PDB file of C-alpha atoms in Angstrom:
ATOM      1  CA  MET A   1       0.000   0.000   0.000  1.00 56.00           C
ATOM      2  CA  SER A   2       1.397   3.417  -0.982  1.00 66.00           C
ATOM      3  CA  LEU A   3       1.903   6.244   1.507  1.00 64.00           C
ATOM      4  CA  PRO A   4      -1.052   8.289   0.139  1.00 70.00           C
ATOM      5  CA  ASP A   5      -3.267   5.209   0.458  1.00 83.00           C
ATOM      6  CA  ARG A   6      -2.205   4.669   4.065  1.00 84.00           C
ATOM      7  CA  ARG A   7      -2.856   8.324   4.860  1.00 86.00           C
ATOM      8  CA  ALA A   8      -6.310   8.152   3.318  1.00 88.00           C
ATOM      9  CA  GLN A   9      -7.043   4.978   5.265  1.00 89.00           C
ATOM     10  CA  ARG A  10      -5.925   6.577   8.534  1.00 90.00           C
ATOM     11  CA  ARG A  11      -7.993   9.675   7.833  1.00 92.00           C
ATOM     12  CA  GLU A  12     -11.086   7.594   7.104  1.00 93.00           C
ATOM     13  CA  SER A  13     -10.500   5.549  10.262  1.00 94.00           C
ATOM     14  CA  THR A  14     -10.208   8.735  12.330  1.00 95.00           C
ATOM     15  CA  HIS A  15     -13.293  10.179  10.623  1.00 95.00           C
ATOM     16  CA  ARG A  16     -15.347   7.133  11.570  1.00 95.00           C
ATOM     17  CA  ALA A  17     -13.946   6.929  15.110  1.00 96.00           C
ATOM     18  CA  ILE A  18     -14.960  10.530  15.827  1.00 95.00           C
ATOM     19  CA  ALA A  19     -18.448   9.976  14.419  1.00 94.00           C
ATOM     20  CA  ALA A  20     -19.004   6.787  16.433  1.00 94.00           C
ATOM     21  CA  ALA A  21     -17.793   8.469  19.627  1.00 94.00           C
ATOM     22  CA  ALA A  22     -20.039  11.481  18.977  1.00 91.00           C
ATOM     23  CA  LEU A  23     -23.176   9.377  18.642  1.00 88.00           C
ATOM     24  CA  GLN A  24     -22.325   7.378  21.761  1.00 89.00           C
ATOM     25  CA  LEU A  25     -21.667  10.597  23.679  1.00 89.00           C
ATOM     26  CA  ILE A  26     -25.102  11.969  22.769  1.00 85.00           C
ATOM     27  CA  VAL A  27     -26.763   8.646  23.607  1.00 81.00           C
ATOM     28  CA  GLU A  28     -25.185   8.705  27.064  1.00 83.00           C
ATOM     29  CA  GLN A  29     -25.374  12.409  27.905  1.00 81.00           C
ATOM     30  CA  GLY A  30     -28.085  13.928  25.715  1.00 75.00           C
ATOM     31  CA  ALA A  31     -27.524  17.116  23.758  1.00 71.00           C
ATOM     32  CA  GLU A  32     -26.848  19.439  26.680  1.00 72.00           C
ATOM     33  CA  GLY A  33     -23.338  20.258  27.788  1.00 69.00           C
ATOM     34  CA  LEU A  34     -21.558  18.244  25.121  1.00 79.00           C
ATOM     35  CA  SER A  35     -17.790  18.571  25.373  1.00 89.00           C
ATOM     36  CA  VAL A  36     -15.437  18.509  22.400  1.00 93.00           C
ATOM     37  CA  ALA A  37     -12.657  17.646  24.829  1.00 94.00           C
ATOM     38  CA  GLU A  38     -14.583  14.564  25.969  1.00 93.00           C
ATOM     39  CA  LEU A  39     -15.318  13.590  22.370  1.00 94.00           C
ATOM     40  CA  ALA A  40     -11.636  13.924  21.489  1.00 95.00           C
ATOM     41  CA  ARG A  41     -10.677  11.777  24.482  1.00 95.00           C
ATOM     42  CA  ARG A  42     -13.106   9.037  23.516  1.00 95.00           C
ATOM     43  CA  ALA A  43     -11.988   9.050  19.890  1.00 95.00           C
ATOM     44  CA  GLY A  44      -8.309   9.115  20.851  1.00 95.00           C
ATOM     45  CA  VAL A  45      -7.574  12.335  18.959  1.00 95.00           C
ATOM     46  CA  SER A  46      -6.929  16.006  19.688  1.00 95.00           C
ATOM     47  CA  ARG A  47      -9.594  18.733  19.782  1.00 94.00           C
ATOM     48  CA  ARG A  48      -8.065  20.201  16.647  1.00 94.00           C
ATOM     49  CA  THR A  49      -8.440  16.885  14.844  1.00 96.00           C
ATOM     50  CA  VAL A  50     -12.126  16.769  15.776  1.00 95.00           C
ATOM     51  CA  PHE A  51     -12.717  20.134  14.101  1.00 94.00           C
ATOM     52  CA  ASN A  52     -10.609  19.131  11.106  1.00 94.00           C
ATOM     53  CA  HIS A  53     -13.207  16.441  10.432  1.00 95.00           C
ATOM     54  CA  TYR A  54     -16.504  17.914  11.685  1.00 94.00           C
ATOM     55  CA  SER A  55     -17.817  21.377  12.467  1.00 90.00           C
ATOM     56  CA  SER A  56     -19.851  20.129  15.443  1.00 87.00           C
ATOM     57  CA  ILE A  57     -20.487  17.086  17.614  1.00 88.00           C
ATOM     58  CA  GLU A  58     -24.046  16.903  16.292  1.00 83.00           C
ATOM     59  CA  LYS A  59     -22.910  16.703  12.664  1.00 87.00           C
ATOM     60  CA  ALA A  60     -20.487  13.930  13.552  1.00 91.00           C
ATOM     61  CA  ALA A  61     -23.289  11.990  15.246  1.00 87.00           C
ATOM     62  CA  VAL A  62     -25.582  12.448  12.241  1.00 86.00           C
ATOM     63  CA  ALA A  63     -22.828  11.110   9.976  1.00 91.00           C
ATOM     64  CA  GLN A  64     -22.577   7.993  12.152  1.00 91.00           C
ATOM     65  CA  THR A  65     -26.344   7.523  12.009  1.00 87.00           C
ATOM     66  CA  LEU A  66     -26.370   7.626   8.205  1.00 90.00           C
ATOM     67  CA  TRP A  67     -23.406   5.232   7.975  1.00 92.00           C
ATOM     68  CA  GLU A  68     -25.198   2.748  10.193  1.00 90.00           C
ATOM     69  CA  LEU A  69     -28.280   2.928   7.979  1.00 90.00           C
ATOM     70  CA  ASP A  70     -26.153   2.343   4.878  1.00 93.00           C
ATOM     71  CA  GLU A  71     -24.312  -0.599   6.405  1.00 92.00           C
ATOM     72  CA  LEU A  72     -27.532  -2.226   7.569  1.00 89.00           C
ATOM     73  CA  SER A  73     -29.196  -1.805   4.186  1.00 91.00           C
ATOM     74  CA  GLU A  74     -26.329  -3.737   2.585  1.00 92.00           C
ATOM     75  CA  THR A  75     -27.069  -6.748   4.806  1.00 92.00           C
ATOM     76  CA  ILE A  76     -30.775  -6.918   3.913  1.00 92.00           C
ATOM     77  CA  PRO A  77     -31.437  -8.740   0.622  1.00 91.00           C
ATOM     78  CA  LEU A  78     -34.063  -7.538  -1.823  1.00 90.00           C
ATOM     79  CA  PRO A  79     -37.314  -9.426  -1.171  1.00 91.00           C
ATOM     80  CA  GLN A  80     -38.885 -11.727  -3.748  1.00 90.00           C
ATOM     81  CA  ILE A  81     -41.838  -9.811  -5.186  1.00 90.00           C
ATOM     82  CA  PRO A  82     -44.162 -10.945  -8.017  1.00 91.00           C
ATOM     83  CA  ASP A  83     -43.613  -9.095 -11.297  1.00 89.00           C
ATOM     84  CA  ASP A  84     -47.238  -7.963 -11.369  1.00 90.00           C
ATOM     85  CA  ALA A  85     -47.228  -6.532  -7.826  1.00 91.00           C
ATOM     86  CA  ALA A  86     -48.473  -2.954  -7.594  1.00 91.00           C
ATOM     87  CA  LEU A  87     -45.911  -0.266  -6.795  1.00 93.00           C
ATOM     88  CA  PRO A  88     -47.274   0.392  -3.264  1.00 91.00           C
ATOM     89  CA  VAL A  89     -46.848  -3.308  -2.506  1.00 90.00           C
ATOM     90  CA  VAL A  90     -43.271  -3.274  -3.831  1.00 93.00           C
ATOM     91  CA  VAL A  91     -42.260  -0.360  -1.607  1.00 93.00           C
ATOM     92  CA  ALA A  92     -44.116  -1.794   1.389  1.00 91.00           C
ATOM     93  CA  ARG A  93     -42.307  -5.116   0.997  1.00 91.00           C
ATOM     94  CA  LEU A  94     -38.982  -3.275   0.941  1.00 93.00           C
ATOM     95  CA  VAL A  95     -39.862  -1.466   4.162  1.00 91.00           C
ATOM     96  CA  GLU A  96     -41.107  -4.752   5.616  1.00 90.00           C
ATOM     97  CA  ALA A  97     -37.677  -6.301   5.003  1.00 91.00           C
ATOM     98  CA  PHE A  98     -36.115  -3.643   7.231  1.00 88.00           C
ATOM     99  CA  VAL A  99     -38.758  -4.033   9.940  1.00 86.00           C
ATOM    100  CA  LEU A 100     -38.316  -7.819  10.008  1.00 86.00           C
ATOM    101  CA  SER A 101     -34.540  -7.535  10.400  1.00 86.00           C
ATOM    102  CA  PRO A 102     -33.786  -7.585  14.170  1.00 84.00           C
ATOM    103  CA  ALA A 103     -30.640  -5.471  13.769  1.00 85.00           C
ATOM    104  CA  SER A 104     -32.425  -2.972  11.558  1.00 83.00           C
ATOM    105  CA  LEU A 105     -35.432  -2.626  13.845  1.00 80.00           C
ATOM    106  CA  GLU A 106     -33.157  -2.219  16.866  1.00 82.00           C
ATOM    107  CA  LEU A 107     -31.328   0.631  15.107  1.00 81.00           C
ATOM    108  CA  ILE A 108     -34.596   2.255  14.030  1.00 78.00           C
ATOM    109  CA  LEU A 109     -35.940   2.070  17.588  1.00 77.00           C
ATOM    110  CA  ARG A 110     -32.741   3.518  19.024  1.00 76.00           C
ATOM    111  CA  LEU A 111     -32.780   6.408  16.565  1.00 75.00           C
ATOM    112  CA  SER A 112     -36.498   6.994  17.131  1.00 72.00           C
ATOM    113  CA  ALA A 113     -36.031   7.196  20.892  1.00 69.00           C
ATOM    114  CA  LEU A 114     -32.994   9.425  20.507  1.00 72.00           C
ATOM    115  CA  SER A 115     -34.771  11.776  18.092  1.00 70.00           C
ATOM    116  CA  ARG A 116     -37.731  11.989  20.476  1.00 67.00           C
ATOM    117  CA  GLU A 117     -35.465  12.965  23.359  1.00 66.00           C
ATOM    118  CA  LEU A 118     -33.575  15.556  21.309  1.00 66.00           C
ATOM    119  CA  ARG A 119     -36.343  16.985  19.124  1.00 66.00           C
ATOM    120  CA  SER A 120     -36.562  20.220  21.154  1.00 64.00           C
ATOM    121  CA  HIS A 121     -32.821  20.871  20.962  1.00 67.00           C
ATOM    122  CA  PRO A 122     -32.086  23.435  18.194  1.00 64.00           C
ATOM    123  CA  ALA A 123     -28.743  21.917  17.171  1.00 60.00           C
ATOM    124  CA  VAL A 124     -30.302  18.546  16.415  1.00 61.00           C
ATOM    125  CA  ALA A 125     -33.810  19.613  15.417  1.00 60.00           C
ATOM    126  CA  GLN A 126     -33.212  18.380  11.859  1.00 69.00           C
ATOM    127  CA  TRP A 127     -31.667  15.055  12.913  1.00 73.00           C
ATOM    128  CA  GLY A 128     -34.868  13.135  12.350  1.00 72.00           C
ATOM    129  CA  GLN A 129     -35.480  14.764   8.972  1.00 77.00           C
ATOM    130  CA  ARG A 130     -31.975  13.930   7.765  1.00 82.00           C
ATOM    131  CA  THR A 131     -32.472  10.326   8.832  1.00 82.00           C
ATOM    132  CA  VAL A 132     -35.850  10.098   7.084  1.00 83.00           C
ATOM    133  CA  GLU A 133     -34.444  11.581   3.878  1.00 89.00           C
ATOM    134  CA  HIS A 134     -31.570   9.112   3.944  1.00 91.00           C
ATOM    135  CA  ALA A 135     -33.915   6.185   4.525  1.00 90.00           C
ATOM    136  CA  VAL A 136     -36.106   7.367   1.644  1.00 92.00           C
ATOM    137  CA  GLY A 137     -33.016   7.535  -0.563  1.00 94.00           C
ATOM    138  CA  ILE A 138     -32.101   3.940   0.302  1.00 94.00           C
ATOM    139  CA  LEU A 139     -35.647   2.738  -0.411  1.00 94.00           C
ATOM    140  CA  THR A 140     -35.772   4.681  -3.676  1.00 95.00           C
ATOM    141  CA  GLU A 141     -32.576   3.021  -4.904  1.00 94.00           C
ATOM    142  CA  ARG A 142     -33.834  -0.427  -3.930  1.00 95.00           C
ATOM    143  CA  THR A 143     -37.173   0.218  -5.644  1.00 95.00           C
ATOM    144  CA  ALA A 144     -35.321   1.182  -8.827  1.00 94.00           C
ATOM    145  CA  HIS A 145     -33.685  -2.265  -8.850  1.00 93.00           C
ATOM    146  CA  LEU A 146     -37.080  -3.953  -8.719  1.00 94.00           C
ATOM    147  CA  ARG A 147     -39.102  -1.495 -10.823  1.00 94.00           C
ATOM    148  CA  PRO A 148     -36.654   0.445 -13.031  1.00 93.00           C
ATOM    149  CA  GLY A 149     -39.467   2.065 -15.022  1.00 92.00           C
ATOM    150  CA  ALA A 150     -41.440   3.365 -12.044  1.00 94.00           C
ATOM    151  CA  ASP A 151     -42.309   7.057 -11.853  1.00 95.00           C
ATOM    152  CA  PRO A 152     -39.687   8.643  -9.519  1.00 93.00           C
ATOM    153  CA  LEU A 153     -42.254  11.005  -7.986  1.00 94.00           C
ATOM    154  CA  GLN A 154     -44.640   8.164  -7.185  1.00 94.00           C
ATOM    155  CA  VAL A 155     -41.785   6.171  -5.672  1.00 94.00           C
ATOM    156  CA  ARG A 156     -40.725   9.103  -3.485  1.00 94.00           C
ATOM    157  CA  ILE A 157     -44.303   9.744  -2.321  1.00 94.00           C
ATOM    158  CA  LEU A 158     -44.737   6.086  -1.382  1.00 92.00           C
ATOM    159  CA  CYS A 159     -41.382   5.909   0.388  1.00 92.00           C
ATOM    160  CA  LEU A 160     -42.065   9.071   2.388  1.00 91.00           C
ATOM    161  CA  SER A 161     -45.554   7.873   3.329  1.00 90.00           C
ATOM    162  CA  LEU A 162     -44.439   4.427   4.453  1.00 88.00           C
ATOM    163  CA  VAL A 163     -41.411   5.706   6.377  1.00 87.00           C
ATOM    164  CA  ALA A 164     -43.640   8.275   8.104  1.00 85.00           C
ATOM    165  CA  ALA A 165     -46.139   5.524   8.951  1.00 85.00           C
ATOM    166  CA  CYS A 166     -43.367   3.442  10.510  1.00 83.00           C
ATOM    167  CA  ALA A 167     -42.122   6.436  12.488  1.00 80.00           C
ATOM    168  CA  ALA A 168     -45.641   7.070  13.822  1.00 81.00           C
ATOM    169  CA  ALA A 169     -46.068   3.413  14.793  1.00 81.00           C
ATOM    170  CA  LEU A 170     -42.751   3.416  16.646  1.00 77.00           C
ATOM    171  CA  ASP A 171     -43.245   6.751  18.411  1.00 73.00           C
ATOM    172  CA  ASP A 172     -44.440   5.287  21.705  1.00 67.00           C
ATOM    173  CA  PRO A 173     -42.475   6.355  24.799  1.00 58.00           C
ATOM    174  CA  ALA A 174     -44.339   3.750  26.858  1.00 58.00           C
ATOM    175  CA  LEU A 175     -42.758   0.939  24.835  1.00 54.00           C
ATOM    176  CA  CYS A 176     -39.405   2.463  23.894  1.00 53.00           C
ATOM    177  CA  ALA A 177     -37.027   2.280  26.838  1.00 50.00           C
ATOM    178  CA  GLY A 178     -34.825   4.981  25.342  1.00 51.00           C
ATOM    179  CA  PRO A 179     -31.719   5.161  23.158  1.00 48.00           C
ATOM    180  CA  GLY A 180     -30.000   2.562  25.292  1.00 50.00           C
ATOM    181  CA  GLY A 181     -32.354  -0.243  24.306  1.00 52.00           C
ATOM    182  CA  THR A 182     -35.899  -1.609  24.213  1.00 54.00           C
ATOM    183  CA  PRO A 183     -37.053  -4.852  25.922  1.00 54.00           C
ATOM    184  CA  SER A 184     -37.495  -7.732  23.473  1.00 57.00           C
ATOM    185  CA  GLU A 185     -41.205  -8.166  24.268  1.00 61.00           C
ATOM    186  CA  ASP A 186     -41.807  -4.497  23.466  1.00 72.00           C
ATOM    187  CA  ILE A 187     -39.785  -4.810  20.261  1.00 75.00           C
ATOM    188  CA  GLY A 188     -42.169  -7.546  19.131  1.00 79.00           C
ATOM    189  CA  GLN A 189     -45.184  -5.374  19.869  1.00 82.00           C
ATOM    190  CA  LEU A 190     -43.673  -2.399  18.055  1.00 80.00           C
ATOM    191  CA  ARG A 191     -42.817  -4.596  15.071  1.00 83.00           C
ATOM    192  CA  GLU A 192     -46.439  -5.738  14.804  1.00 86.00           C
ATOM    193  CA  ARG A 193     -47.687  -2.162  15.051  1.00 84.00           C
ATOM    194  CA  THR A 194     -45.321  -1.144  12.273  1.00 85.00           C
ATOM    195  CA  LEU A 195     -46.342  -4.017  10.014  1.00 85.00           C
ATOM    196  CA  GLY A 196     -49.950  -3.011  10.667  1.00 85.00           C
ATOM    197  CA  ALA A 197     -49.155   0.507   9.475  1.00 83.00           C
ATOM    198  CA  LEU A 198     -47.688  -0.912   6.262  1.00 83.00           C
ATOM    199  CA  ARG A 199     -50.794  -3.043   5.717  1.00 82.00           C
ATOM    200  CA  LEU A 200     -53.010  -0.023   6.242  1.00 81.00           C
ATOM    201  CA  LEU A 201     -51.269   2.154   3.661  1.00 79.00           C
ATOM    202  CA  ALA A 202     -50.427  -0.442   1.033  1.00 74.00           C
ATOM    203  CA  GLY A 203     -53.575  -2.559   1.263  1.00 72.00           C
ATOM    204  CA  LEU A 204     -51.508  -5.638   2.029  1.00 60.00           C
ATOM    205  CA  PRO A 205     -52.970  -8.881   3.427  1.00 58.00           C
ATOM    206  CA  PRO A 206     -52.948  -9.630   7.174  1.00 56.00           C
ATOM    207  CA  ASP A 207     -50.137 -12.190   6.814  1.00 56.00           C
ATOM    208  CA  LEU A 208     -47.559  -9.453   6.152  1.00 50.00           C
ATOM    209  CA  GLY A 209     -44.571 -10.300   8.296  1.00 46.00           C
ATOM    210  CA  ALA A 210     -45.649 -13.887   8.860  1.00 45.00           C
ATOM    211  CA  PRO A 211     -42.375 -15.607   7.817  1.00 45.00           C
ATOM    212  CA  ALA A 212     -40.723 -17.629  10.592  1.00 39.00           C
ATOM    213  CA  ASP A 213     -37.623 -15.410  10.620  1.00 44.00           C
ATOM    214  CA  SER A 214     -39.631 -12.374  11.693  1.00 41.00           C
ATOM    215  CA  GLY A 215     -38.967 -13.019  15.394  1.00 40.00           C
TER     216      GLY A 215
END
């Protein structure tokens, strides 16, 4: 590996380490009183290095959130969908695949709880919107693989509607323990509520989410 390649690799590693530490810091301490010095300590870098990579702790945490969504999406295969399935069903099945993935649902729940706790904080007020837009982008790309000729506007409308429905189904403080985790029995209940929201919007049959690996 050449010297420029090693430098780029080190920079990317530092970039990711700062982002991961930033998200963990916010999970543990909330958005009040965040310390760049503490972030630098956790990431094993200097304060100057933190600002060389990100303009704020919040932006670093958002970057980590979007990376986690990307990495999870790569582990979830495209579902098998009949060629004659209507577009709303196609998009709903794609969302269903994320909801049925334990790792994906755990991340979604953690981000939902975190966004709920931080929604009144001005520095992170747009956190949820950035996450939704990124999720819609992932779903749009996956829809294009299955229905390359679909109207982009219709796809975006469906993706936004279904993601919003999932967010509404998951927005239950009584069931979400917080960004640190949600009990498994509550996760199951939230999953069923979310699948119900998909059925409602897409007109899907009651057996949505019935496969054995949905637990």
